[in-house]
Amino acid sequence: RDYPGDAAAIAWLRANVPAVATVLEAPGGSYSYFGRISTQTGLPTLLGWEGHELQWRGNTIEQDKRRPDIERIYRNAQGTELQRLLDTWQIDYVLVGDLERQTFGISPQSEARFARAMDLVYDGENVRIYRRRG
């Protein structure tokens, strides 16, 4: 009811994406709306609720490796750098919804770099999902 665009994207992912695919979404604080895609689909993501990761791992070593690359992917990576980051982390899909746009300041011009480097596979209600090529 509150996030119909996200709900529709989640339904699409459940119906169309293999259970082993990794979907990138904005990470954030525990008990928040962050991690909504991986939570509702069961699909892995690169980093979800950072506090929970600290709780289970006992340190932030892995989060500290992942967070800067997530920032680069969403904020400014393009072309070969974007492809390299997606390949390095085996990210199959990148989701761009309102939460990602707010968190990373993604403008329409900035988002266009995903369309140049990836295949747009879902576009509905302010949510787009891009699939890594190759």
Coordinates of C-alpha atoms in Angstrom, one line a residue:
R1 CA 0.0 0.0 0.0
D2 CA 2.7 2.5 0.9
Y3 CA 5.2 1.5 -1.8
P4 CA 3.3 0.1 -4.8
G5 CA 6.3 0.6 -7.2
D6 CA 8.5 -1.5 -4.9
A7 CA 5.8 -4.1 -4.4
A8 CA 5.4 -4.5 -8.2
A9 CA 9.1 -4.8 -8.7
I10 CA 9.4 -7.4 -6.0
A11 CA 6.6 -9.4 -7.6
W12 CA 8.4 -9.2 -11.0
L13 CA 11.7 -10.3 -9.5
R14 CA 10.0 -13.3 -7.8
A15 CA 8.5 -14.3 -11.1
N16 CA 11.4 -13.6 -13.5
V17 CA 14.7 -13.9 -11.7
P18 CA 16.6 -17.0 -10.8
A19 CA 17.0 -17.6 -7.0
V20 CA 20.8 -17.4 -7.3
A21 CA 20.9 -14.0 -8.9
T22 CA 22.4 -11.1 -6.9
V23 CA 20.3 -7.8 -6.9
L24 CA 22.0 -4.6 -5.9
E25 CA 19.9 -2.2 -3.8
A26 CA 20.7 0.6 -1.3
P27 CA 22.1 -0.7 2.0
G28 CA 21.2 1.0 5.3
G29 CA 20.4 0.8 8.9
S30 CA 18.8 -2.1 10.8
Y31 CA 15.0 -2.2 11.1
S32 CA 14.5 0.3 8.3
Y33 CA 13.1 0.1 4.8
F34 CA 16.6 -0.6 3.5
G35 CA 17.1 -4.2 2.3
R36 CA 13.5 -4.3 1.1
I37 CA 14.2 -6.2 -2.1
S38 CA 16.4 -9.0 -0.7
T39 CA 14.2 -9.3 2.4
Q40 CA 11.0 -9.7 0.3
T41 CA 12.5 -11.9 -2.5
G42 CA 15.1 -13.9 -0.8
L43 CA 17.6 -12.9 -3.5
P44 CA 21.1 -12.1 -2.3
T45 CA 22.3 -8.5 -2.3
L46 CA 25.8 -7.1 -1.8
L47 CA 25.0 -5.4 1.6
G48 CA 21.7 -5.2 3.4
W49 CA 21.3 -4.0 7.0
E50 CA 24.8 -3.0 8.0
G51 CA 24.2 -3.3 11.8
H52 CA 23.0 -6.9 11.4
E53 CA 26.1 -7.7 9.4
L54 CA 28.2 -6.3 12.2
Q55 CA 26.2 -8.3 14.8
W56 CA 26.7 -11.6 13.0
R57 CA 30.3 -11.1 11.7
G58 CA 31.6 -9.3 14.8
N59 CA 33.5 -6.7 12.7
T60 CA 33.0 -4.4 9.7
I61 CA 35.8 -5.8 7.4
E62 CA 33.4 -7.1 4.7
Q63 CA 31.1 -4.1 4.8
D64 CA 34.1 -1.8 4.6
K65 CA 35.1 -3.5 1.3
R66 CA 31.6 -3.5 -0.2
R67 CA 30.3 0.0 0.8
P68 CA 32.7 2.1 -1.4
D69 CA 32.0 -0.1 -4.4
I70 CA 28.2 0.2 -3.9
E71 CA 28.6 4.0 -3.7
R72 CA 30.7 4.0 -6.9
I73 CA 28.1 1.9 -8.8
Y74 CA 25.2 4.1 -7.8
R75 CA 26.9 7.5 -7.9
N76 CA 29.2 7.6 -10.8
A77 CA 30.8 4.4 -12.2
Q78 CA 30.3 4.1 -15.9
G79 CA 31.4 2.0 -18.9
T80 CA 34.3 -0.3 -18.1
E81 CA 34.5 0.7 -14.4
L82 CA 30.8 -0.1 -13.9
Q83 CA 31.2 -3.5 -15.7
R84 CA 34.3 -4.3 -13.7
L85 CA 32.5 -3.6 -10.4
L86 CA 29.4 -5.7 -11.4
D87 CA 31.7 -8.5 -12.5
T88 CA 33.9 -8.3 -9.3
W89 CA 30.9 -8.6 -7.0
Q90 CA 28.9 -10.9 -9.4
I91 CA 26.0 -8.5 -9.4
D92 CA 23.4 -9.6 -11.9
Y93 CA 20.8 -6.8 -11.5
V94 CA 20.8 -3.2 -10.3
L95 CA 17.6 -1.8 -8.9
V96 CA 17.0 1.9 -9.0
G97 CA 14.0 3.0 -7.0
D98 CA 13.1 6.0 -5.0
L99 CA 15.2 4.8 -2.0
E100 CA 18.3 4.5 -4.2
R101 CA 17.7 7.9 -5.9
Q102 CA 17.4 9.6 -2.5
T103 CA 20.3 7.7 -0.9
F104 CA 22.7 8.2 -3.7
G105 CA 21.4 11.4 -5.4
I106 CA 20.7 9.7 -8.7
S107 CA 19.4 12.1 -11.3
P108 CA 17.8 11.0 -14.6
Q109 CA 21.1 11.9 -16.3
S110 CA 23.1 9.8 -13.8
E111 CA 20.7 6.9 -14.2
A112 CA 21.2 6.9 -18.0
R113 CA 24.6 5.4 -17.5
F114 CA 23.0 2.2 -16.4
A115 CA 20.9 2.1 -19.6
R116 CA 24.1 2.5 -21.6
A117 CA 26.0 -0.3 -19.9
M118 CA 23.2 -2.7 -18.9
D119 CA 19.8 -4.0 -20.2
L120 CA 16.7 -2.4 -18.8
V121 CA 14.5 -5.4 -17.9
Y122 CA 11.9 -3.8 -15.7
D123 CA 10.4 -0.2 -15.8
G124 CA 7.4 0.6 -13.6
E125 CA 6.1 3.1 -11.0
N126 CA 9.5 4.8 -10.4
V127 CA 11.4 1.6 -10.2
R128 CA 13.8 0.3 -12.9
I129 CA 15.8 -2.9 -12.9
Y130 CA 18.9 -3.3 -15.1
R131 CA 20.5 -6.6 -15.9
R132 CA 24.2 -7.0 -16.3
R133 CA 25.2 -7.9 -19.9
G134 CA 27.2 -11.0 -20.7

